[in-house]
Amino acid sequence: SFALSSTPQFNGEQLAAARKERWHQSGDALLTLEAAREWVGELGLVLFAPRAHQLATPAPSLVEAALGRAVSAPTAIESEIARGLVARMIAEGSALPLNLLGGPGDVPDFVVSAQAFSYVFTMRGDKAWKQPPSTSGTVKVSPLALKVYEALSAGNGLTAGELAGELGREVTENAIARALGELWMQLRVIPLLQPDGRATMWELTTRRFTKQIKAGANAGQPTALSAAISLYLAQVYAATEEEIETFLSPLAARSRVRDVLHGLSAARQLENAVLEGKTLLYIPGALPEFPEIAEPVVEGAEISAAAATVVPGVAATGERIRKFDRPRTPRPPREERPAREE
């Protein structure tokens, strides 16, 4: 059990600066496969590209980390580096592209490390994963999706065009793409993104990630959800209950997330701090060294103790956050005007 921690001292600007650093949005772009693998491995589950309109919650994205800056609506060209990194991580088995929100096409909405994939599978996968997907019942796919699954289970990866060729002339490539989307949402298939604009190959998830699927199928929902909460809090440092629920809503019902959060708080595995009128949850002992606060220097006068105190969530007047990587010298104070002689 965790001891009660003292209330952490940070404000909104410091929290934002710490997140920017963690998310590689301060100019330090992730450009190599090694750097991307390590980052996705540490964070576990990240957005592929920002999705503020669908998930209005603070979260890092691989596209922004690969650019080294925040971008609210990245273009296809801006997403190209991240797409290449995902393709290479899939090929080596260190990460998977996910389609948890049900979008069309082959662009993932989340990227998950191979290690964290087992938690995702526990919450979203089909426990009867050894069997072909069912066309009836609660977890079902269309008859065409079942045919696509069977075609892929017969051999190596295939493109949508190749699958259309195999399944007969009356089946369109668009229909195949929709069927692949169904299977991808259920974690049955993954896209193998190709370089140079070549058509995406699709293969069964079990071809590369059977070990993680087995682990996920045998784990319990509360355990997986606790792990997912921990991963999210480790990447944002502190978040409201609403923000945590929103980020994890593609994986589990909000009510279930809330229940697990309350359980973790009751067990003192989560603590809270008030910031700008909101209650934030954080993992005890996991907060970063926040950027220092430069106190204003006032010549010829002492700063009162009250003004010097940093209240959690409230910036003292005149404070300025220093960046981690580029500490700047505080500006010299303005010279006081001499008092007019009477």
mmCIF file of C-alpha atoms in Angstrom:
data_model
loop_
_atom_site.group_PDB
_atom_site.id
_atom_site.type_symbol
_atom_site.label_atom_id
_atom_site.label_comp_id
_atom_site.label_asym_id
_atom_site.label_seq_id
_atom_site.Cartn_x
_atom_site.Cartn_y
_atom_site.Cartn_z
ATOM 1 C CA SER A 1 0.000 0.000 0.000
ATOM 2 C CA PHE A 2 1.151 3.533 -0.755
ATOM 3 C CA ALA A 3 1.686 6.145 1.877
ATOM 4 C CA LEU A 4 -0.278 9.368 1.563
ATOM 5 C CA SER A 5 1.841 11.685 -0.531
ATOM 6 C CA SER A 6 2.203 15.371 0.032
ATOM 7 C CA THR A 7 0.297 17.484 -2.478
ATOM 8 C CA PRO A 8 2.512 17.948 -5.542
ATOM 9 C CA GLN A 9 3.493 21.494 -6.447
ATOM 10 C CA PHE A 10 2.874 22.204 -10.115
ATOM 11 C CA ASN A 11 0.677 24.391 -12.239
ATOM 12 C CA GLY A 12 -0.992 24.027 -15.626
ATOM 13 C CA GLU A 13 1.881 25.538 -17.573
ATOM 14 C CA GLN A 14 4.396 23.203 -15.948
ATOM 15 C CA LEU A 15 2.213 20.164 -16.633
ATOM 16 C CA ALA A 16 1.856 21.185 -20.297
ATOM 17 C CA ALA A 17 5.645 21.691 -20.612
ATOM 18 C CA ALA A 18 6.386 18.271 -19.054
ATOM 19 C CA ARG A 19 3.913 16.561 -21.397
ATOM 20 C CA LYS A 20 5.363 18.291 -24.464
ATOM 21 C CA GLU A 21 8.779 16.941 -23.546
ATOM 22 C CA ARG A 22 7.437 13.414 -22.943
ATOM 23 C CA TRP A 23 5.493 13.475 -26.205
ATOM 24 C CA HIS A 24 8.463 14.691 -28.325
ATOM 25 C CA GLN A 25 6.685 17.910 -29.301
ATOM 26 C CA SER A 26 9.540 20.262 -28.336
ATOM 27 C CA GLY A 27 11.638 19.890 -31.478
ATOM 28 C CA ASP A 28 13.229 16.546 -30.548
ATOM 29 C CA ALA A 29 11.547 14.444 -33.258
ATOM 30 C CA LEU A 30 11.595 10.627 -33.229
ATOM 31 C CA LEU A 31 13.401 9.888 -36.468
ATOM 32 C CA THR A 32 14.916 6.426 -36.047
ATOM 33 C CA LEU A 33 13.291 3.025 -35.686
ATOM 34 C CA GLU A 34 15.155 2.541 -32.383
ATOM 35 C CA ALA A 35 13.818 5.799 -30.918
ATOM 36 C CA ALA A 36 10.240 5.048 -32.054
ATOM 37 C CA ARG A 37 10.368 1.485 -30.737
ATOM 38 C CA GLU A 38 11.614 2.655 -27.347
ATOM 39 C CA TRP A 39 9.003 5.433 -27.111
ATOM 40 C CA VAL A 40 6.043 3.225 -28.085
ATOM 41 C CA GLY A 41 7.398 0.514 -25.781
ATOM 42 C CA GLU A 42 7.494 2.924 -22.832
ATOM 43 C CA LEU A 43 4.102 4.539 -23.440
ATOM 44 C CA GLY A 44 2.357 1.316 -24.458
ATOM 45 C CA LEU A 45 -0.664 2.730 -26.288
ATOM 46 C CA VAL A 46 -0.538 5.980 -28.279
ATOM 47 C CA LEU A 47 -2.651 7.655 -30.925
ATOM 48 C CA PHE A 48 -1.301 7.363 -34.462
ATOM 49 C CA ALA A 49 -2.386 10.937 -35.256
ATOM 50 C CA PRO A 50 -4.163 13.524 -33.058
ATOM 51 C CA ARG A 51 -7.954 13.020 -32.892
ATOM 52 C CA ALA A 52 -9.230 15.954 -30.873
ATOM 53 C CA HIS A 53 -12.650 15.823 -32.559
ATOM 54 C CA GLN A 54 -13.191 12.156 -31.586
ATOM 55 C CA LEU A 55 -11.245 11.911 -28.336
ATOM 56 C CA ALA A 56 -11.150 15.317 -26.660
ATOM 57 C CA THR A 57 -8.491 14.422 -24.119
ATOM 58 C CA PRO A 58 -4.739 15.115 -23.771
ATOM 59 C CA ALA A 59 -2.755 12.365 -25.484
ATOM 60 C CA PRO A 60 0.476 11.910 -27.453
ATOM 61 C CA SER A 61 0.507 10.793 -31.085
ATOM 62 C CA LEU A 62 3.186 9.096 -33.140
ATOM 63 C CA VAL A 63 2.708 11.528 -36.047
ATOM 64 C CA GLU A 64 3.436 14.539 -33.809
ATOM 65 C CA ALA A 65 6.376 12.772 -32.102
ATOM 66 C CA ALA A 66 7.874 11.966 -35.515
ATOM 67 C CA LEU A 67 7.510 15.636 -36.543
ATOM 68 C CA GLY A 68 8.798 16.951 -33.197
ATOM 69 C CA ARG A 69 5.900 19.384 -32.822
ATOM 70 C CA ALA A 70 2.190 19.561 -32.105
ATOM 71 C CA VAL A 71 -0.032 19.510 -35.228
ATOM 72 C CA SER A 72 -3.803 19.546 -34.832
ATOM 73 C CA ALA A 73 -4.634 18.210 -38.321
ATOM 74 C CA PRO A 74 -1.577 16.613 -39.987
ATOM 75 C CA THR A 75 -1.555 16.129 -43.748
ATOM 76 C CA ALA A 76 -0.762 12.820 -45.466
ATOM 77 C CA ILE A 77 2.765 14.110 -46.163
ATOM 78 C CA GLU A 78 3.239 15.068 -42.487
ATOM 79 C CA SER A 79 2.067 11.566 -41.487
ATOM 80 C CA GLU A 80 4.479 9.790 -43.824
ATOM 81 C CA ILE A 81 7.396 9.442 -41.354
ATOM 82 C CA ALA A 82 5.126 7.926 -38.693
ATOM 83 C CA ARG A 83 3.560 5.582 -41.261
ATOM 84 C CA GLY A 84 7.026 4.330 -42.228
ATOM 85 C CA LEU A 85 7.969 3.804 -38.573
ATOM 86 C CA VAL A 86 4.769 1.808 -37.937
ATOM 87 C CA ALA A 87 5.449 -0.372 -41.006
ATOM 88 C CA ARG A 88 8.922 -1.206 -39.694
ATOM 89 C CA MET A 89 7.723 -1.857 -36.126
ATOM 90 C CA ILE A 90 5.046 -4.268 -37.422
ATOM 91 C CA ALA A 91 7.648 -6.040 -39.587
ATOM 92 C CA GLU A 92 9.936 -6.620 -36.590
ATOM 93 C CA GLY A 93 7.034 -7.531 -34.267
ATOM 94 C CA SER A 94 7.484 -4.687 -31.746
ATOM 95 C CA ALA A 95 4.164 -2.857 -32.319
ATOM 96 C CA LEU A 96 0.737 -3.211 -33.946
ATOM 97 C CA PRO A 97 -1.563 -0.748 -35.721
ATOM 98 C CA LEU A 98 -5.098 -0.685 -34.295
ATOM 99 C CA ASN A 99 -8.478 0.448 -35.599
ATOM 100 C CA LEU A 100 -10.476 0.826 -32.386
ATOM 101 C CA LEU A 101 -12.723 3.655 -33.624
ATOM 102 C CA GLY A 102 -13.863 1.935 -36.809
ATOM 103 C CA GLY A 103 -12.493 4.332 -39.422
ATOM 104 C CA PRO A 104 -12.236 3.316 -43.101
ATOM 105 C CA GLY A 105 -9.017 2.483 -44.945
ATOM 106 C CA ASP A 106 -5.685 1.231 -43.632
ATOM 107 C CA VAL A 107 -4.585 4.174 -41.438
ATOM 108 C CA PRO A 108 -4.552 3.140 -37.754
ATOM 109 C CA ASP A 109 -6.091 5.261 -35.017
ATOM 110 C CA PHE A 110 -3.866 3.803 -32.270
ATOM 111 C CA VAL A 111 -0.454 2.142 -32.181
ATOM 112 C CA VAL A 112 0.185 -0.354 -29.389
ATOM 113 C CA SER A 113 3.437 -1.980 -28.273
ATOM 114 C CA ALA A 114 3.541 -5.762 -28.616
ATOM 115 C CA GLN A 115 3.756 -6.019 -24.826
ATOM 116 C CA ALA A 116 0.677 -3.840 -24.170
ATOM 117 C CA PHE A 117 -1.305 -5.526 -26.959
ATOM 118 C CA SER A 118 -2.294 -8.347 -24.591
ATOM 119 C CA TYR A 119 -4.230 -5.800 -22.437
ATOM 120 C CA VAL A 120 -5.988 -4.455 -25.520
ATOM 121 C CA PHE A 121 -6.874 -8.008 -26.576
ATOM 122 C CA THR A 122 -8.344 -8.777 -23.150
ATOM 123 C CA MET A 123 -10.735 -5.844 -23.537
ATOM 124 C CA ARG A 124 -11.484 -5.938 -27.265
ATOM 125 C CA GLY A 125 -10.500 -9.343 -28.652
ATOM 126 C CA ASP A 126 -12.549 -12.490 -29.244
ATOM 127 C CA LYS A 127 -11.851 -15.126 -26.572
ATOM 128 C CA ALA A 128 -12.645 -17.779 -29.215
ATOM 129 C CA TRP A 129 -9.708 -16.496 -31.284
ATOM 130 C CA LYS A 130 -8.627 -19.989 -32.361
ATOM 131 C CA GLN A 131 -11.921 -20.404 -34.248
ATOM 132 C CA PRO A 132 -12.858 -18.427 -37.362
ATOM 133 C CA PRO A 133 -14.989 -15.373 -36.538
ATOM 134 C CA SER A 134 -18.724 -16.004 -36.172
ATOM 135 C CA THR A 135 -21.419 -14.527 -38.434
ATOM 136 C CA SER A 136 -23.973 -14.601 -35.578
ATOM 137 C CA GLY A 137 -24.069 -13.834 -31.847
ATOM 138 C CA THR A 138 -22.761 -10.811 -29.961
ATOM 139 C CA VAL A 139 -19.304 -10.712 -31.579
ATOM 140 C CA LYS A 140 -20.091 -11.240 -35.250
ATOM 141 C CA VAL A 141 -18.809 -10.326 -38.704
ATOM 142 C CA SER A 142 -20.440 -10.259 -42.137
ATOM 143 C CA PRO A 143 -20.373 -13.395 -44.330
ATOM 144 C CA LEU A 144 -17.913 -11.621 -46.669
ATOM 145 C CA ALA A 145 -15.576 -10.842 -43.725
ATOM 146 C CA LEU A 146 -15.601 -14.557 -42.855
ATOM 147 C CA LYS A 147 -14.612 -15.398 -46.469
ATOM 148 C CA VAL A 148 -11.808 -12.806 -46.313
ATOM 149 C CA TYR A 149 -10.595 -14.332 -43.030
ATOM 150 C CA GLU A 150 -10.594 -17.823 -44.572
ATOM 151 C CA ALA A 151 -8.675 -16.595 -47.630
ATOM 152 C CA LEU A 152 -6.026 -14.986 -45.406
ATOM 153 C CA SER A 153 -5.767 -18.044 -43.132
ATOM 154 C CA ALA A 154 -4.760 -20.128 -46.151
ATOM 155 C CA GLY A 155 -1.437 -18.376 -46.641
ATOM 156 C CA ASN A 156 0.575 -15.177 -46.594
ATOM 157 C CA GLY A 157 -0.572 -11.562 -46.591
ATOM 158 C CA LEU A 158 -2.746 -10.348 -49.474
ATOM 159 C CA THR A 159 -3.829 -6.944 -50.754
ATOM 160 C CA ALA A 160 -7.511 -5.987 -51.038
ATOM 161 C CA GLY A 161 -7.145 -6.313 -54.827
ATOM 162 C CA GLU A 162 -5.723 -9.835 -54.538
ATOM 163 C CA LEU A 163 -8.512 -10.818 -52.135
ATOM 164 C CA ALA A 164 -11.124 -9.482 -54.569
ATOM 165 C CA GLY A 165 -9.519 -11.603 -57.296
ATOM 166 C CA GLU A 166 -9.652 -14.711 -55.092
ATOM 167 C CA LEU A 167 -13.241 -14.233 -53.944
ATOM 168 C CA GLY A 168 -14.825 -13.793 -57.378
ATOM 169 C CA ARG A 169 -15.565 -11.092 -59.894
ATOM 170 C CA GLU A 170 -18.818 -9.922 -58.324
ATOM 171 C CA VAL A 171 -16.972 -8.842 -55.131
ATOM 172 C CA THR A 172 -15.691 -5.243 -55.330
ATOM 173 C CA GLU A 173 -12.488 -4.007 -53.776
ATOM 174 C CA ASN A 174 -14.537 -1.529 -51.700
ATOM 175 C CA ALA A 175 -16.575 -4.384 -50.232
ATOM 176 C CA ILE A 176 -13.332 -6.212 -49.407
ATOM 177 C CA ALA A 177 -11.978 -3.056 -47.734
ATOM 178 C CA ARG A 178 -15.103 -2.850 -45.527
ATOM 179 C CA ALA A 179 -14.789 -6.546 -44.605
ATOM 180 C CA LEU A 180 -11.110 -6.029 -43.691
ATOM 181 C CA GLY A 181 -12.165 -3.090 -41.509
ATOM 182 C CA GLU A 182 -14.602 -5.341 -39.603
ATOM 183 C CA LEU A 183 -11.892 -7.934 -39.000
ATOM 184 C CA TRP A 184 -9.331 -5.279 -38.019
ATOM 185 C CA MET A 185 -11.691 -3.773 -35.429
ATOM 186 C CA GLN A 186 -12.003 -7.228 -33.875
ATOM 187 C CA LEU A 187 -8.186 -7.597 -33.829
ATOM 188 C CA ARG A 188 -8.409 -10.518 -36.291
ATOM 189 C CA VAL A 189 -6.243 -8.923 -39.015
ATOM 190 C CA ILE A 190 -3.657 -6.148 -39.281
ATOM 191 C CA PRO A 191 -2.486 -4.069 -42.245
ATOM 192 C CA LEU A 192 1.143 -4.378 -43.293
ATOM 193 C CA LEU A 193 1.771 -0.832 -44.497
ATOM 194 C CA GLN A 194 4.019 -0.764 -47.563
ATOM 195 C CA PRO A 195 6.547 1.919 -48.583
ATOM 196 C CA ASP A 196 6.456 3.924 -51.814
ATOM 197 C CA GLY A 197 2.661 4.013 -52.068
ATOM 198 C CA ARG A 198 2.359 0.277 -52.804
ATOM 199 C CA ALA A 199 -0.918 -1.429 -51.895
ATOM 200 C CA THR A 200 -1.256 -2.445 -48.251
ATOM 201 C CA MET A 201 -0.962 -6.162 -47.475
ATOM 202 C CA TRP A 202 -3.268 -7.688 -44.858
ATOM 203 C CA GLU A 203 -2.571 -10.728 -42.714
ATOM 204 C CA LEU A 204 -4.048 -12.528 -39.704
ATOM 205 C CA THR A 205 -2.903 -11.046 -36.378
ATOM 206 C CA THR A 206 -2.091 -14.575 -35.185
ATOM 207 C CA ARG A 207 0.740 -14.872 -37.733
ATOM 208 C CA ARG A 208 2.999 -12.576 -35.686
ATOM 209 C CA PHE A 209 1.322 -11.998 -32.325
ATOM 210 C CA THR A 210 -0.093 -15.334 -31.109
ATOM 211 C CA LYS A 211 1.845 -15.157 -27.832
ATOM 212 C CA GLN A 212 0.274 -11.789 -26.904
ATOM 213 C CA ILE A 213 -3.205 -12.980 -27.962
ATOM 214 C CA LYS A 214 -2.900 -16.077 -25.720
ATOM 215 C CA ALA A 215 -1.815 -13.910 -22.760
ATOM 216 C CA GLY A 216 -4.678 -11.475 -23.403
ATOM 217 C CA ALA A 217 -7.320 -14.173 -23.759
ATOM 218 C CA ASN A 218 -6.310 -15.629 -20.374
ATOM 219 C CA ALA A 219 -6.251 -12.331 -18.433
ATOM 220 C CA GLY A 220 -9.086 -10.637 -16.536
ATOM 221 C CA GLN A 221 -10.754 -7.355 -17.574
ATOM 222 C CA PRO A 222 -10.045 -5.423 -14.323
ATOM 223 C CA THR A 223 -6.332 -6.320 -14.506
ATOM 224 C CA ALA A 224 -6.110 -5.222 -18.152
ATOM 225 C CA LEU A 225 -8.008 -2.008 -17.445
ATOM 226 C CA SER A 226 -5.790 -1.173 -14.437
ATOM 227 C CA ALA A 227 -2.749 -1.639 -16.678
ATOM 228 C CA ALA A 228 -4.257 0.592 -19.380
ATOM 229 C CA ILE A 229 -5.035 3.313 -16.807
ATOM 230 C CA SER A 230 -1.436 3.138 -15.559
ATOM 231 C CA LEU A 231 -0.084 3.439 -19.107
ATOM 232 C CA TYR A 232 -2.230 6.501 -19.813
ATOM 233 C CA LEU A 233 -1.349 8.240 -16.535
ATOM 234 C CA ALA A 234 2.352 7.545 -17.113
ATOM 235 C CA GLN A 235 2.185 9.420 -20.444
ATOM 236 C CA VAL A 236 0.087 12.422 -19.323
ATOM 237 C CA TYR A 237 1.392 12.455 -15.684
ATOM 238 C CA ALA A 238 -1.942 13.583 -14.223
ATOM 239 C CA ALA A 239 -5.490 13.618 -15.620
ATOM 240 C CA THR A 240 -9.108 14.059 -14.582
ATOM 241 C CA GLU A 241 -11.409 11.068 -14.290
ATOM 242 C CA GLU A 242 -13.245 12.324 -17.401
ATOM 243 C CA GLU A 243 -9.998 12.505 -19.441
ATOM 244 C CA ILE A 244 -9.005 8.951 -18.451
ATOM 245 C CA GLU A 245 -12.481 7.634 -19.326
ATOM 246 C CA THR A 246 -12.383 9.403 -22.707
ATOM 247 C CA PHE A 247 -8.962 8.026 -23.694
ATOM 248 C CA LEU A 248 -9.962 4.474 -22.740
ATOM 249 C CA SER A 249 -13.534 4.661 -24.115
ATOM 250 C CA PRO A 250 -12.583 2.745 -27.313
ATOM 251 C CA LEU A 251 -11.482 -0.150 -25.071
ATOM 252 C CA ALA A 252 -14.064 -0.302 -22.280
ATOM 253 C CA ALA A 253 -17.328 1.237 -21.100
ATOM 254 C CA ARG A 254 -16.856 4.496 -19.193
ATOM 255 C CA SER A 255 -18.695 3.074 -16.176
ATOM 256 C CA ARG A 256 -16.229 0.179 -16.021
ATOM 257 C CA VAL A 257 -13.251 2.576 -16.244
ATOM 258 C CA ARG A 258 -14.783 4.642 -13.426
ATOM 259 C CA ASP A 259 -15.222 1.560 -11.214
ATOM 260 C CA VAL A 260 -11.583 0.567 -11.648
ATOM 261 C CA LEU A 261 -10.432 4.168 -10.993
ATOM 262 C CA HIS A 262 -12.414 4.273 -7.739
ATOM 263 C CA GLY A 263 -10.938 0.917 -6.725
ATOM 264 C CA LEU A 264 -7.385 2.115 -7.410
ATOM 265 C CA SER A 265 -8.015 5.358 -5.481
ATOM 266 C CA ALA A 266 -9.474 3.459 -2.519
ATOM 267 C CA ALA A 267 -6.380 1.232 -2.485
ATOM 268 C CA ARG A 268 -4.176 4.377 -2.494
ATOM 269 C CA GLN A 269 -2.654 3.345 -5.821
ATOM 270 C CA LEU A 270 -3.808 6.684 -7.200
ATOM 271 C CA GLU A 271 -3.607 10.054 -5.469
ATOM 272 C CA ASN A 272 -5.236 13.320 -6.432
ATOM 273 C CA ALA A 273 -4.255 16.958 -6.725
ATOM 274 C CA VAL A 274 -6.385 20.008 -7.443
ATOM 275 C CA LEU A 275 -5.290 22.054 -10.445
ATOM 276 C CA GLU A 276 -7.219 25.105 -11.626
ATOM 277 C CA GLY A 277 -10.362 23.873 -9.893
ATOM 278 C CA LYS A 278 -10.170 20.335 -11.338
ATOM 279 C CA THR A 279 -9.242 17.153 -9.484
ATOM 280 C CA LEU A 280 -6.406 15.310 -11.249
ATOM 281 C CA LEU A 281 -5.416 11.711 -10.549
ATOM 282 C CA TYR A 282 -1.787 10.620 -10.651
ATOM 283 C CA ILE A 283 0.363 7.622 -9.722
ATOM 284 C CA PRO A 284 2.248 8.252 -6.461
ATOM 285 C CA GLY A 285 5.978 8.581 -7.078
ATOM 286 C CA ALA A 286 5.558 8.762 -10.863
ATOM 287 C CA LEU A 287 5.402 12.522 -11.384
ATOM 288 C CA PRO A 288 8.364 14.045 -13.229
ATOM 289 C CA GLU A 289 10.702 16.760 -12.114
ATOM 290 C CA PHE A 290 8.644 19.679 -13.313
ATOM 291 C CA PRO A 291 10.434 22.601 -14.976
ATOM 292 C CA GLU A 292 11.650 25.103 -12.406
ATOM 293 C CA ILE A 293 9.717 28.231 -11.709
ATOM 294 C CA ALA A 294 11.764 31.389 -12.010
ATOM 295 C CA GLU A 295 10.813 33.696 -9.173
ATOM 296 C CA PRO A 296 10.666 37.399 -10.067
ATOM 297 C CA VAL A 297 13.505 39.432 -8.612
ATOM 298 C CA VAL A 298 12.400 42.717 -7.100
ATOM 299 C CA GLU A 299 15.132 45.162 -6.177
ATOM 300 C CA GLY A 300 14.832 47.139 -3.021
ATOM 301 C CA ALA A 301 11.875 45.176 -1.697
ATOM 302 C CA GLU A 302 11.343 41.821 -0.091
ATOM 303 C CA ILE A 303 8.803 39.464 -1.599
ATOM 304 C CA SER A 304 6.218 38.708 1.008
ATOM 305 C CA ALA A 305 6.009 35.072 2.104
ATOM 306 C CA ALA A 306 2.463 34.890 0.803
ATOM 307 C CA ALA A 307 3.470 35.988 -2.700
ATOM 308 C CA ALA A 308 6.399 33.568 -2.792
ATOM 309 C CA THR A 309 4.231 30.546 -1.973
ATOM 310 C CA VAL A 310 3.227 28.481 -4.975
ATOM 311 C CA VAL A 311 -0.284 27.213 -4.427
ATOM 312 C CA PRO A 312 -0.866 23.933 -6.303
ATOM 313 C CA GLY A 313 -2.591 24.741 -9.576
ATOM 314 C CA VAL A 314 -2.170 28.473 -9.222
ATOM 315 C CA ALA A 315 0.826 30.266 -10.706
ATOM 316 C CA ALA A 316 2.244 32.985 -8.482
ATOM 317 C CA THR A 317 2.167 36.365 -10.181
ATOM 318 C CA GLY A 318 5.172 36.963 -12.387
ATOM 319 C CA GLU A 319 6.305 33.343 -12.458
ATOM 320 C CA ARG A 320 7.658 32.041 -15.716
ATOM 321 C CA ILE A 321 8.168 28.415 -16.630
ATOM 322 C CA ARG A 322 11.617 27.540 -17.853
ATOM 323 C CA LYS A 323 11.918 24.961 -20.605
ATOM 324 C CA PHE A 324 13.811 21.788 -19.602
ATOM 325 C CA ASP A 325 16.177 21.916 -22.517
ATOM 326 C CA ARG A 326 16.715 25.626 -23.006
ATOM 327 C CA PRO A 327 16.860 27.396 -19.654
ATOM 328 C CA ARG A 328 16.966 31.114 -20.233
ATOM 329 C CA THR A 329 18.285 33.818 -18.002
ATOM 330 C CA PRO A 330 15.433 35.716 -16.328
ATOM 331 C CA ARG A 331 15.075 39.264 -17.629
ATOM 332 C CA PRO A 332 16.559 41.909 -15.361
ATOM 333 C CA PRO A 333 13.813 43.846 -13.588
ATOM 334 C CA ARG A 334 12.920 47.296 -14.818
ATOM 335 C CA GLU A 335 14.727 50.034 -13.008
ATOM 336 C CA GLU A 336 12.442 51.759 -10.586
ATOM 337 C CA ARG A 337 11.748 55.376 -11.414
ATOM 338 C CA PRO A 338 13.229 57.753 -8.852
ATOM 339 C CA ALA A 339 10.558 59.270 -6.673
ATOM 340 C CA ARG A 340 9.741 62.876 -7.620
ATOM 341 C CA GLU A 341 11.150 65.342 -5.196
ATOM 342 C CA GLU A 342 8.488 67.284 -3.312
#
